[in-house]
GROMACS .gro file of C-alpha atoms in nm:
model
  496
    1MET     CA    1  -0.005   0.005   0.000
    2ASN     CA    2   0.139   0.351  -0.097
    3GLN     CA    3   0.110   0.514   0.246
    4SER     CA    4   0.211   0.868   0.116
    5LEU     CA    5  -0.074   0.867  -0.155
    6LEU     CA    6  -0.321   0.713   0.106
    7SER     CA    7  -0.240   0.973   0.365
    8ARG     CA    8  -0.290   1.251   0.086
    9PHE     CA    9  -0.617   1.110  -0.010
   10ASP     CA   10  -0.757   0.966   0.321
   11ASN     CA   11  -0.924   1.259   0.481
   12GLY     CA   12  -1.202   1.048   0.665
   13LEU     CA   13  -1.429   0.746   0.652
   14ASP     CA   14  -1.706   0.862   0.427
   15ASP     CA   15  -1.548   1.083   0.155
   16ASP     CA   16  -1.451   0.809  -0.102
   17THR     CA   17  -1.782   0.814  -0.259
   18LEU     CA   18  -2.005   1.019  -0.487
   19HIS     CA   19  -2.253   1.173  -0.228
   20GLU     CA   20  -2.643   1.184  -0.334
   21GLU     CA   21  -2.786   1.488  -0.452
   22CYS     CA   22  -3.128   1.537  -0.281
   23GLY     CA   23  -3.478   1.397  -0.305
   24VAL     CA   24  -3.817   1.590  -0.349
   25PHE     CA   25  -4.178   1.496  -0.297
   26GLY     CA   26  -4.504   1.684  -0.328
   27ILE     CA   27  -4.882   1.600  -0.304
   28LEU     CA   28  -5.192   1.817  -0.356
   29GLY     CA   29  -5.542   1.767  -0.224
   30HIS     CA   30  -5.502   1.454   0.003
   31PRO     CA   31  -5.613   1.453   0.362
   32GLU     CA   32  -5.314   1.251   0.464
   33ALA     CA   33  -5.081   1.470   0.280
   34ALA     CA   34  -4.807   1.515   0.562
   35THR     CA   35  -4.794   1.148   0.636
   36LEU     CA   36  -4.767   1.040   0.262
   37THR     CA   37  -4.493   1.303   0.218
   38ALA     CA   38  -4.295   1.159   0.519
   39LEU     CA   39  -4.324   0.800   0.365
   40GLY     CA   40  -4.221   0.931   0.023
   41LEU     CA   41  -3.920   1.081   0.176
   42HIS     CA   42  -3.834   0.778   0.361
   43ALA     CA   43  -3.830   0.590   0.020
   44LEU     CA   44  -3.597   0.868  -0.102
   45GLN     CA   45  -3.367   0.854   0.183
   46HIS     CA   46  -3.077   0.733  -0.017
   47ARG     CA   47  -3.068   1.068  -0.202
   48GLY     CA   48  -2.959   1.257   0.101
   49GLN     CA   49  -2.924   1.180   0.484
   50GLU     CA   50  -2.816   1.502   0.634
   51ALA     CA   51  -3.151   1.659   0.677
   52ALA     CA   52  -3.515   1.657   0.610
   53GLY     CA   53  -3.799   1.911   0.559
   54ILE     CA   54  -4.170   1.928   0.519
   55VAL     CA   55  -4.403   2.230   0.441
   56SER     CA   56  -4.780   2.196   0.454
   57PHE     CA   57  -5.074   2.435   0.383
   58ASP     CA   58  -5.408   2.394   0.583
   59GLY     CA   59  -5.617   2.648   0.368
   60THR     CA   60  -5.525   2.932   0.605
   61GLN     CA   61  -5.163   2.929   0.665
   62PHE     CA   62  -4.825   2.744   0.617
   63HIS     CA   63  -4.655   2.507   0.849
   64THR     CA   64  -4.301   2.374   0.843
   65GLU     CA   65  -4.098   2.106   1.012
   66LYS     CA   66  -3.712   2.082   0.946
   67HIS     CA   67  -3.478   1.863   1.121
   68MET     CA   68  -3.117   1.749   1.090
   69GLY     CA   69  -3.080   1.367   1.052
   70LEU     CA   70  -3.269   1.104   0.896
   71VAL     CA   71  -3.646   1.095   0.793
   72GLY     CA   72  -3.726   0.812   1.027
   73ASP     CA   73  -3.576   0.995   1.317
   74HIS     CA   74  -3.828   1.273   1.323
   75TYR     CA   75  -4.134   1.211   1.098
   76THR     CA   76  -4.242   0.885   1.241
   77ASN     CA   77  -4.347   1.078   1.535
   78PRO     CA   78  -4.740   1.150   1.529
   79VAL     CA   79  -4.679   1.474   1.702
   80THR     CA   80  -4.442   1.592   1.451
   81LEU     CA   81  -4.700   1.505   1.169
   82ALA     CA   82  -4.975   1.679   1.366
   83LYS     CA   83  -4.779   1.994   1.344
   84LEU     CA   84  -4.819   1.976   0.948
   85PRO     CA   85  -5.202   1.993   0.883
   86GLY     CA   86  -5.363   2.052   0.554
   87THR     CA   87  -5.416   1.843   0.228
   88ALA     CA   88  -5.119   2.004   0.045
   89THR     CA   89  -4.735   1.939   0.119
   90ILE     CA   90  -4.386   1.933  -0.022
   91GLY     CA   91  -4.085   1.769   0.127
   92HIS     CA   92  -3.724   1.740   0.075
   93THR     CA   93  -3.429   1.521   0.193
   94ARG     CA   94  -3.096   1.669   0.159
   95TYR     CA   95  -2.733   1.614   0.104
   96SER     CA   96  -2.566   1.947   0.073
   97THR     CA   97  -2.379   2.027  -0.243
   98THR     CA   98  -2.388   2.405  -0.211
   99GLY     CA   99  -2.410   2.577   0.116
  100GLU     CA  100  -2.286   2.447   0.465
  101VAL     CA  101  -2.467   2.182   0.666
  102ALA     CA  102  -2.704   2.397   0.890
  103LEU     CA  103  -3.080   2.403   0.973
  104ARG     CA  104  -3.115   2.728   0.770
  105ASN     CA  105  -3.014   2.562   0.446
  106VAL     CA  106  -3.274   2.275   0.496
  107GLN     CA  107  -3.537   2.288   0.235
  108PRO     CA  108  -3.828   2.340   0.144
  109LEU     CA  109  -3.755   2.727   0.168
  110PHE     CA  110  -4.035   2.959   0.216
  111ALA     CA  111  -4.103   3.318   0.131
  112GLU     CA  112  -4.394   3.541   0.171
  113LEU     CA  113  -4.478   3.725  -0.156
  114GLU     CA  114  -4.732   3.986  -0.270
  115GLU     CA  115  -4.968   3.712  -0.410
  116GLY     CA  116  -4.918   3.487  -0.089
  117GLY     CA  117  -4.659   3.243   0.047
  118ILE     CA  118  -4.445   2.996  -0.169
  119ALA     CA  119  -4.229   2.710  -0.058
  120ILE     CA  120  -3.981   2.548  -0.284
  121ALA     CA  121  -3.755   2.248  -0.287
  122HIS     CA  122  -3.518   2.125  -0.545
  123ASN     CA  123  -3.286   1.840  -0.622
  124GLY     CA  124  -2.976   1.918  -0.815
  125ASN     CA  125  -2.761   2.230  -0.880
  126PHE     CA  126  -2.788   2.563  -1.049
  127THR     CA  127  -2.459   2.637  -1.244
  128ASN     CA  128  -2.536   3.009  -1.239
  129GLY     CA  129  -2.676   3.028  -0.873
  130LEU     CA  130  -2.384   3.209  -0.723
  131THR     CA  131  -2.357   3.436  -1.021
  132LEU     CA  132  -2.726   3.544  -0.993
  133ARG     CA  133  -2.688   3.563  -0.602
  134ARG     CA  134  -2.419   3.823  -0.637
  135GLN     CA  135  -2.643   4.030  -0.873
  136ILE     CA  136  -2.933   4.031  -0.650
  137ILE     CA  137  -2.728   4.118  -0.337
  138ALA     CA  138  -2.552   4.401  -0.542
  139THR     CA  139  -2.905   4.536  -0.588
  140GLY     CA  140  -2.987   4.532  -0.208
  141ALA     CA  141  -3.134   4.185  -0.160
  142ILE     CA  142  -3.082   4.001   0.171
  143CYS     CA  143  -3.005   3.625   0.167
  144GLN     CA  144  -3.090   3.434   0.474
  145SER     CA  145  -2.925   3.097   0.364
  146THR     CA  146  -2.644   2.973   0.157
  147SER     CA  147  -2.864   2.737  -0.047
  148ASP     CA  148  -2.887   2.829  -0.417
  149SER     CA  149  -3.254   2.756  -0.380
  150GLU     CA  150  -3.303   3.100  -0.222
  151VAL     CA  151  -3.190   3.272  -0.543
  152VAL     CA  152  -3.515   3.121  -0.699
  153LEU     CA  153  -3.735   3.276  -0.441
  154HIS     CA  154  -3.572   3.612  -0.509
  155LEU     CA  155  -3.634   3.590  -0.859
  156ILE     CA  156  -4.002   3.485  -0.801
  157ALA     CA  157  -4.041   3.785  -0.572
  158ARG     CA  158  -3.885   4.034  -0.832
  159SER     CA  159  -4.074   3.909  -1.135
  160ARG     CA  160  -4.343   4.163  -1.282
  161HIS     CA  161  -4.586   3.883  -1.369
  162SER     CA  162  -4.920   3.885  -1.191
  163SER     CA  163  -4.962   3.523  -1.097
  164THR     CA  164  -4.749   3.301  -0.885
  165ALA     CA  165  -4.717   3.029  -1.146
  166ASP     CA  166  -4.593   3.292  -1.411
  167ARG     CA  167  -4.364   3.439  -1.169
  168PHE     CA  168  -4.219   3.081  -1.099
  169ILE     CA  169  -4.181   3.012  -1.489
  170ASP     CA  170  -3.993   3.356  -1.518
  171ALA     CA  171  -3.753   3.255  -1.235
  172MET     CA  172  -3.701   2.913  -1.412
  173ARG     CA  173  -3.617   3.092  -1.731
  174GLN     CA  174  -3.321   3.244  -1.566
  175MET     CA  175  -3.175   2.933  -1.391
  176GLU     CA  176  -2.917   2.695  -1.550
  177GLY     CA  177  -2.790   2.348  -1.454
  178GLY     CA  178  -2.960   2.030  -1.361
  179TYR     CA  179  -3.256   2.033  -1.130
  180ALA     CA  180  -3.589   1.896  -1.052
  181MET     CA  181  -3.814   2.140  -0.842
  182VAL     CA  182  -4.144   2.133  -0.660
  183ALA     CA  183  -4.322   2.441  -0.530
  184LEU     CA  184  -4.623   2.489  -0.311
  185THR     CA  185  -4.866   2.800  -0.307
  186ARG     CA  186  -5.186   2.824  -0.139
  187THR     CA  187  -5.366   2.666  -0.423
  188LYS     CA  188  -5.097   2.509  -0.638
  189LEU     CA  189  -4.850   2.241  -0.647
  190ILE     CA  190  -4.592   2.316  -0.929
  191ALA     CA  191  -4.316   2.095  -1.069
  192ALA     CA  192  -4.042   2.166  -1.308
  193ARG     CA  193  -3.742   1.988  -1.465
  194ASP     CA  194  -3.425   2.137  -1.617
  195PRO     CA  195  -3.424   2.178  -1.987
  196ILE     CA  196  -3.213   1.867  -2.071
  197GLY     CA  197  -3.365   1.644  -1.793
  198ILE     CA  198  -3.023   1.588  -1.611
  199ARG     CA  199  -3.209   1.509  -1.283
  200PRO     CA  200  -3.510   1.299  -1.268
  201LEU     CA  201  -3.880   1.376  -1.173
  202VAL     CA  202  -4.192   1.167  -1.210
  203MET     CA  203  -4.569   1.243  -1.182
  204GLY     CA  204  -4.797   0.996  -0.994
  205ASP     CA  205  -5.151   0.973  -0.887
  206LEU     CA  206  -5.316   0.861  -0.562
  207ASP     CA  207  -5.690   0.850  -0.535
  208GLY     CA  208  -5.705   1.114  -0.824
  209LYS     CA  209  -5.463   1.355  -0.628
  210PRO     CA  210  -5.143   1.445  -0.808
  211ILE     CA  211  -4.791   1.371  -0.682
  212PHE     CA  212  -4.446   1.465  -0.802
  213CYS     CA  213  -4.119   1.292  -0.664
  214SER     CA  214  -3.771   1.217  -0.765
  215GLU     CA  215  -3.815   0.849  -0.812
  216THR     CA  216  -4.087   0.600  -0.866
  217CYS     CA  217  -3.992   0.399  -0.559
  218ALA     CA  218  -4.158   0.699  -0.357
  219LEU     CA  219  -4.472   0.616  -0.550
  220ASP     CA  220  -4.457   0.248  -0.473
  221ILE     CA  221  -4.420   0.296  -0.098
  222ILE     CA  222  -4.755   0.475  -0.068
  223GLY     CA  223  -4.940   0.268  -0.340
  224ALA     CA  224  -4.965   0.545  -0.605
  225THR     CA  225  -4.979   0.506  -0.954
  226PHE     CA  226  -4.706   0.605  -1.193
  227VAL     CA  227  -4.848   0.861  -1.450
  228ARG     CA  228  -4.545   0.964  -1.645
  229ASP     CA  229  -4.213   1.140  -1.621
  230VAL     CA  230  -4.214   1.524  -1.597
  231GLU     CA  231  -4.052   1.594  -1.930
  232ASN     CA  232  -3.733   1.789  -1.961
  233GLY     CA  233  -3.785   2.163  -1.976
  234GLU     CA  234  -4.158   2.115  -1.848
  235VAL     CA  235  -4.338   2.302  -1.591
  236ILE     CA  236  -4.655   2.128  -1.458
  237ILE     CA  237  -4.905   2.348  -1.262
  238CYS     CA  238  -5.174   2.165  -1.059
  239GLU     CA  239  -5.433   2.385  -0.880
  240ILE     CA  240  -5.724   2.308  -0.653
  241GLN     CA  241  -6.045   2.505  -0.768
  242PRO     CA  242  -6.303   2.647  -0.548
  243ASP     CA  243  -6.535   2.330  -0.607
  244GLY     CA  244  -6.236   2.108  -0.481
  245SER     CA  245  -6.135   1.977  -0.824
  246ILE     CA  246  -5.780   1.979  -0.936
  247THR     CA  247  -5.673   2.122  -1.289
  248ILE     CA  248  -5.350   2.031  -1.444
  249ASP     CA  249  -5.170   2.253  -1.672
  250SER     CA  250  -4.840   2.170  -1.866
  251ARG     CA  251  -4.625   2.452  -1.993
  252ARG     CA  252  -4.284   2.445  -2.170
  253PRO     CA  253  -4.117   2.771  -2.138
  254ALA     CA  254  -3.780   2.666  -2.243
  255ARG     CA  255  -3.675   2.597  -2.601
  256PRO     CA  256  -3.712   2.232  -2.677
  257GLN     CA  257  -3.389   2.031  -2.642
  258PRO     CA  258  -3.315   1.648  -2.659
  259GLU     CA  259  -3.325   1.486  -2.308
  260ARG     CA  260  -2.993   1.387  -2.150
  261PRO     CA  261  -3.050   1.220  -1.821
  262CYS     CA  262  -2.771   1.179  -1.584
  263LEU     CA  263  -2.591   0.833  -1.625
  264PHE     CA  264  -2.512   0.827  -1.244
  265GLU     CA  265  -2.870   0.787  -1.174
  266TYR     CA  266  -2.829   0.434  -1.340
  267VAL     CA  267  -2.481   0.363  -1.207
  268TYR     CA  268  -2.516   0.467  -0.850
  269PHE     CA  269  -2.788   0.705  -0.724
  270ALA     CA  270  -3.134   0.567  -0.806
  271ARG     CA  271  -3.286   0.290  -0.599
  272PRO     CA  272  -3.266  -0.031  -0.788
  273ASP     CA  273  -3.642  -0.080  -0.797
  274SER     CA  274  -3.691   0.269  -0.950
  275VAL     CA  275  -3.770   0.338  -1.317
  276VAL     CA  276  -3.564   0.628  -1.447
  277SER     CA  277  -3.678   0.780  -1.776
  278GLY     CA  278  -3.851   0.456  -1.873
  279ARG     CA  279  -3.559   0.219  -1.784
  280ASN     CA  280  -3.561  -0.001  -1.482
  281VAL     CA  281  -3.256   0.075  -1.276
  282TYR     CA  282  -3.183  -0.277  -1.161
  283GLN     CA  283  -3.185  -0.415  -1.507
  284THR     CA  284  -2.955  -0.161  -1.637
  285ARG     CA  285  -2.716  -0.246  -1.369
  286LYS     CA  286  -2.722  -0.602  -1.437
  287ALA     CA  287  -2.660  -0.513  -1.801
  288MET     CA  288  -2.368  -0.308  -1.696
  289GLY     CA  289  -2.208  -0.625  -1.539
  290HIS     CA  290  -2.297  -0.831  -1.837
  291ASN     CA  291  -2.114  -0.584  -2.063
  292LEU     CA  292  -1.831  -0.577  -1.814
  293ALA     CA  293  -1.787  -0.943  -1.825
  294THR     CA  294  -1.757  -0.928  -2.203
  295GLU     CA  295  -1.521  -0.632  -2.217
  296ALA     CA  296  -1.293  -0.744  -1.920
  297PRO     CA  297  -1.315  -1.121  -1.856
  298CYS     CA  298  -1.123  -1.288  -1.576
  299ASP     CA  299  -1.027  -1.619  -1.459
  300GLY     CA  300  -1.193  -1.655  -1.130
  301ASP     CA  301  -1.333  -1.883  -0.893
  302VAL     CA  302  -1.606  -1.668  -0.753
  303VAL     CA  303  -1.768  -1.306  -0.849
  304VAL     CA  304  -1.807  -1.102  -0.534
  305PRO     CA  305  -1.999  -0.771  -0.521
  306VAL     CA  306  -1.909  -0.458  -0.306
  307PRO     CA  307  -2.251  -0.409  -0.141
  308ASP     CA  308  -2.480  -0.277  -0.196
  309GLY     CA  309  -2.412  -0.077  -0.525
  310GLY     CA  310  -2.201  -0.347  -0.698
  311THR     CA  311  -2.451  -0.628  -0.629
  312PRO     CA  312  -2.676  -0.603  -0.950
  313ALA     CA  313  -2.367  -0.566  -1.182
  314ALA     CA  314  -2.200  -0.851  -1.006
  315LEU     CA  315  -2.501  -1.069  -1.091
  316GLY     CA  316  -2.476  -0.960  -1.432
  317TYR     CA  317  -2.111  -1.039  -1.464
  318ALA     CA  318  -2.148  -1.393  -1.311
  319GLN     CA  319  -2.435  -1.484  -1.534
  320ALA     CA  320  -2.248  -1.345  -1.850
  321SER     CA  321  -1.896  -1.512  -1.736
  322GLY     CA  322  -2.044  -1.835  -1.566
  323ILE     CA  323  -1.841  -1.783  -1.274
  324PRO     CA  324  -2.045  -1.847  -0.946
  325PHE     CA  325  -2.182  -1.547  -0.763
  326GLU     CA  326  -2.138  -1.535  -0.384
  327TYR     CA  327  -2.195  -1.281  -0.111
  328GLY     CA  328  -1.819  -1.264  -0.014
  329ILE     CA  329  -1.888  -0.928   0.166
  330ILE     CA  330  -2.140  -0.881   0.429
  331ARG     CA  331  -2.266  -0.521   0.491
  332ASN     CA  332  -2.366  -0.373   0.812
  333HIS     CA  333  -2.676  -0.178   0.747
  334TYR     CA  334  -2.688  -0.012   1.087
  335VAL     CA  335  -2.369   0.231   1.060
  336GLY     CA  336  -2.426   0.572   0.960
  337ARG     CA  337  -2.167   0.830   1.034
  338THR     CA  338  -1.895   0.691   1.256
  339PHE     CA  339  -1.939   0.746   1.628
  340ILE     CA  340  -1.561   0.721   1.666
  341GLU     CA  341  -1.326   1.014   1.637
  342PRO     CA  342  -1.176   0.947   1.289
  343THR     CA  343  -0.796   0.948   1.393
  344GLN     CA  344  -0.547   0.784   1.152
  345GLN     CA  345  -0.552   0.464   1.369
  346ILE     CA  346  -0.925   0.446   1.325
  347ARG     CA  347  -0.910   0.482   0.960
  348ALA     CA  348  -0.717   0.185   0.936
  349PHE     CA  349  -1.006  -0.027   1.010
  350GLY     CA  350  -1.292   0.206   0.954
  351VAL     CA  351  -1.418   0.035   0.637
  352LYS     CA  352  -1.497  -0.276   0.852
  353LEU     CA  353  -1.758  -0.071   1.043
  354LYS     CA  354  -1.963  -0.091   0.722
  355HIS     CA  355  -1.827  -0.414   0.565
  356SER     CA  356  -1.676  -0.746   0.672
  357ALA     CA  357  -1.548  -1.033   0.475
  358ASN     CA  358  -1.724  -1.367   0.442
  359ARG     CA  359  -1.431  -1.605   0.471
  360ALA     CA  360  -1.603  -1.908   0.378
  361MET     CA  361  -1.673  -1.769   0.045
  362ILE     CA  362  -1.328  -1.611  -0.025
  363GLU     CA  363  -1.049  -1.843   0.138
  364GLY     CA  364  -0.818  -1.984  -0.111
  365LYS     CA  365  -1.028  -1.859  -0.415
  366ARG     CA  366  -0.963  -1.616  -0.707
  367VAL     CA  367  -1.205  -1.340  -0.640
  368VAL     CA  368  -1.351  -1.114  -0.915
  369LEU     CA  369  -1.463  -0.810  -0.693
  370VAL     CA  370  -1.726  -0.598  -0.877
  371ASP     CA  371  -1.816  -0.244  -0.770
  372ASP     CA  372  -2.040   0.016  -0.929
  373SER     CA  373  -1.767   0.281  -0.935
  374ILE     CA  374  -1.437   0.412  -0.808
  375VAL     CA  375  -1.372   0.766  -0.693
  376ARG     CA  376  -1.054   0.824  -0.484
  377GLY     CA  377  -0.957   0.444  -0.460
  378THR     CA  378  -0.912   0.478  -0.067
  379THR     CA  379  -1.217   0.248   0.018
  380SER     CA  380  -1.117   0.021  -0.266
  381LEU     CA  381  -0.784  -0.060  -0.126
  382LYS     CA  382  -0.909  -0.124   0.215
  383ILE     CA  383  -1.174  -0.358   0.067
  384VAL     CA  384  -0.901  -0.535  -0.132
  385GLN     CA  385  -0.681  -0.575   0.164
  386MET     CA  386  -0.990  -0.709   0.358
  387ILE     CA  387  -1.043  -0.975   0.092
  388ARG     CA  388  -0.679  -1.075   0.107
  389ASP     CA  389  -0.679  -1.094   0.480
  390ALA     CA  390  -0.983  -1.334   0.445
  391GLY     CA  391  -0.746  -1.585   0.240
  392ALA     CA  392  -0.825  -1.485  -0.116
  393ARG     CA  393  -0.567  -1.625  -0.352
  394GLU     CA  394  -0.610  -1.333  -0.611
  395VAL     CA  395  -0.814  -1.031  -0.618
  396HIS     CA  396  -0.935  -0.894  -0.951
  397VAL     CA  397  -1.133  -0.560  -0.946
  398ARG     CA  398  -1.397  -0.484  -1.211
  399VAL     CA  399  -1.581  -0.166  -1.198
  400ALA     CA  400  -1.932  -0.147  -1.373
  401SER     CA  401  -1.859   0.222  -1.488
  402PRO     CA  402  -1.595   0.415  -1.674
  403MET     CA  403  -1.311   0.585  -1.493
  404ILE     CA  404  -1.414   0.930  -1.342
  405TYR     CA  405  -1.198   1.207  -1.456
  406HIS     CA  406  -1.399   1.515  -1.398
  407PRO     CA  407  -1.589   1.686  -1.121
  408ASP     CA  408  -1.963   1.753  -1.130
  409PHE     CA  409  -2.174   2.082  -1.120
  410TYR     CA  410  -2.520   1.948  -1.131
  411GLY     CA  411  -2.576   1.815  -0.777
  412ILE     CA  412  -2.327   1.542  -0.714
  413ASP     CA  413  -2.064   1.619  -0.464
  414THR     CA  414  -1.747   1.494  -0.622
  415PRO     CA  415  -1.387   1.554  -0.509
  416ASP     CA  416  -1.172   1.798  -0.707
  417ALA     CA  417  -1.012   1.648  -1.014
  418ASP     CA  418  -0.681   1.606  -0.877
  419LYS     CA  419  -0.820   1.378  -0.596
  420LEU     CA  420  -0.982   1.129  -0.845
  421LEU     CA  421  -0.808   0.799  -0.887
  422ALA     CA  422  -0.806   0.809  -1.257
  423ASN     CA  423  -0.605   1.140  -1.265
  424GLN     CA  424  -0.324   1.008  -1.019
  425PHE     CA  425  -0.184   0.736  -1.238
  426ALA     CA  426  -0.076   0.684  -1.579
  427ASN     CA  427  -0.231   0.337  -1.645
  428LEU     CA  428  -0.440   0.076  -1.499
  429ASP     CA  429  -0.152  -0.140  -1.385
  430ALA     CA  430  -0.034   0.160  -1.170
  431MET     CA  431  -0.399   0.205  -1.025
  432ALA     CA  432  -0.420  -0.177  -0.960
  433LYS     CA  433  -0.113  -0.160  -0.765
  434PHE     CA  434  -0.223   0.140  -0.558
  435ILE     CA  435  -0.543  -0.045  -0.445
  436GLY     CA  436  -0.356  -0.387  -0.410
  437ALA     CA  437  -0.547  -0.571  -0.691
  438ASP     CA  438  -0.406  -0.835  -0.909
  439SER     CA  439  -0.568  -0.645  -1.190
  440LEU     CA  440  -0.832  -0.377  -1.266
  441ALA     CA  441  -1.084  -0.291  -1.548
  442PHE     CA  442  -1.344  -0.050  -1.592
  443LEU     CA  443  -1.654  -0.050  -1.814
  444THR     CA  444  -1.620   0.145  -2.127
  445ILE     CA  445  -1.829   0.441  -2.198
  446ASP     CA  446  -1.988   0.245  -2.503
  447GLY     CA  447  -2.048  -0.042  -2.262
  448LEU     CA  448  -2.234   0.185  -2.021
  449TYR     CA  449  -2.430   0.343  -2.297
  450GLN     CA  450  -2.536   0.012  -2.436
  451ALA     CA  451  -2.645  -0.110  -2.102
  452VAL     CA  452  -2.858   0.195  -2.033
  453GLY     CA  453  -2.970   0.303  -2.369
  454GLY     CA  454  -2.913   0.002  -2.599
  455GLU     CA  455  -2.673   0.165  -2.823
  456LYS     CA  456  -2.319   0.329  -2.829
  457ARG     CA  457  -2.239   0.698  -2.743
  458ASN     CA  458  -2.317   0.923  -3.015
  459ASN     CA  459  -2.011   1.159  -2.980
  460ASP     CA  460  -2.189   1.448  -3.186
  461LYS     CA  461  -2.493   1.427  -2.986
  462PRO     CA  462  -2.457   1.241  -2.675
  463GLN     CA  463  -2.766   1.074  -2.540
  464PHE     CA  464  -2.697   1.097  -2.178
  465THR     CA  465  -2.520   1.347  -1.935
  466ASP     CA  466  -2.183   1.182  -1.894
  467HIS     CA  467  -1.923   1.475  -1.815
  468TYR     CA  468  -1.774   1.298  -1.500
  469PHE     CA  469  -1.651   1.038  -1.759
  470THR     CA  470  -1.587   1.258  -2.071
  471GLY     CA  471  -1.559   1.622  -1.979
  472ASP     CA  472  -1.837   1.706  -2.195
  473TYR     CA  473  -2.043   1.943  -1.989
  474PRO     CA  474  -2.402   1.980  -2.127
  475THR     CA  475  -2.467   2.333  -2.007
  476ARG     CA  476  -2.263   2.657  -1.932
  477LEU     CA  477  -2.084   2.655  -1.607
  478LEU     CA  478  -2.127   3.034  -1.527
  479ASP     CA  479  -2.035   3.001  -1.159
  480LYS     CA  480  -1.726   2.791  -1.231
  481GLU     CA  481  -1.606   3.034  -1.498
  482GLY     CA  482  -1.665   3.320  -1.251
  483GLU     CA  483  -1.470   3.178  -0.967
  484LYS     CA  484  -1.202   3.446  -0.966
  485VAL     CA  485  -1.476   3.692  -0.853
  486GLY     CA  486  -1.499   3.509  -0.525
  487ARG     CA  487  -1.792   3.348  -0.368
  488LYS     CA  488  -1.831   3.598  -0.074
  489VAL     CA  489  -2.071   3.361   0.086
  490SER     CA  490  -2.058   3.416   0.464
  491MET     CA  491  -2.131   3.120   0.718
  492LEU     CA  492  -2.342   3.181   1.016
  493ALA     CA  493  -2.326   2.909   1.250
  494THR     CA  494  -2.644   2.789   1.403
  495ASN     CA  495  -2.728   2.540   1.686
  496GLY     CA  496  -3.016   2.368   1.500
   0.00000   0.00000   0.00000
């Protein structure tokens, strides 16, 4: 193990991963709106574990509950849900990609406008959020959070349109990046998706009431029916009428563009039982493993997944290669953030808090270790060492996605480019030596495209968003290009 490189990369137990973006959920006109939203957020917990918030409207006023931690830690309490009366709610589960971890940044965010209150929540990132923030602050605006969602509230407030829906659309026209957003007013539930559909958003129905959420798994948990995907660049406005009926209006304020969903939804983020842009995530991950076995065969005795993300791909690899599949690593599902001070001594065994080797399936065997992705490589080298300590004769690492070369600016919290494993070494042999593997191979970009979309990458008009692999960013990066101006975002510490 290269200790100098490891010490340079190893800044903690949880930073060798691509952290989830966020999850959103909204429902209009249902008497159990808050409870259903809490259940929906629970199904979306994998998209963010730092905090969760819900805003409801009871016909007279808005109510909000925001808490740091997991959905189940707070919203299973009937007392908490009783504080969210009404038949209309939106909710959000968060992993911070912009702004510090603080209660003031927990969404939904709320503002009182001329036409009444509005709450908003979004998944993803605005690539011009800081640029717009500087502009509105320069004209006298006051920002209470460091979340880029607050910029949207300011743009809605400043719009000269008369209706809240038109103001919302006016604000969306000014935002760039990858996002899925829900908003709640006194009578409306509004949903919007970015012009090329980087981030997912689906529409459902429960007892005739509209629902919007990040993934179909949130519909499944409450017994709702999937209606359709919110289309890229679409804004859907659901409004309760005086007679109690709900009207649904679809608008497309942006110039039509081809959809380019984020490939990492299929590789890593979405739950395996979700359907993203018409594709079952579990099946696409198995196909990734199948293609990986074809592209990077290996003489092994057993195929072992790195749980849980690598499991479907490992099944596909085993089926395509004919090598038996076994659970050679057992994951401890009851470990969140480490409860031990992460000193260097603790880091040496920190991975064992989450994973342990199943010696009976490994000892004396040539192990083909399948993972969904490798970011910095520090976790990989610990897992490889754990497999060797359990008696493996050889360890061959196979990764069911291409090498990650570039950072993300659309809601995925990625390390800087110089921290990524792919940028540290000249070739695969050097990478394999660093992580302690006998061999290392990654799925090609065409292999990934074929697994997800059924055809190779169209280099002139890519079918998916894949910049982390290719460097082909699908939108302008105004905030990144303007970094020399300086962020000038202050940090107010809170005790919440």
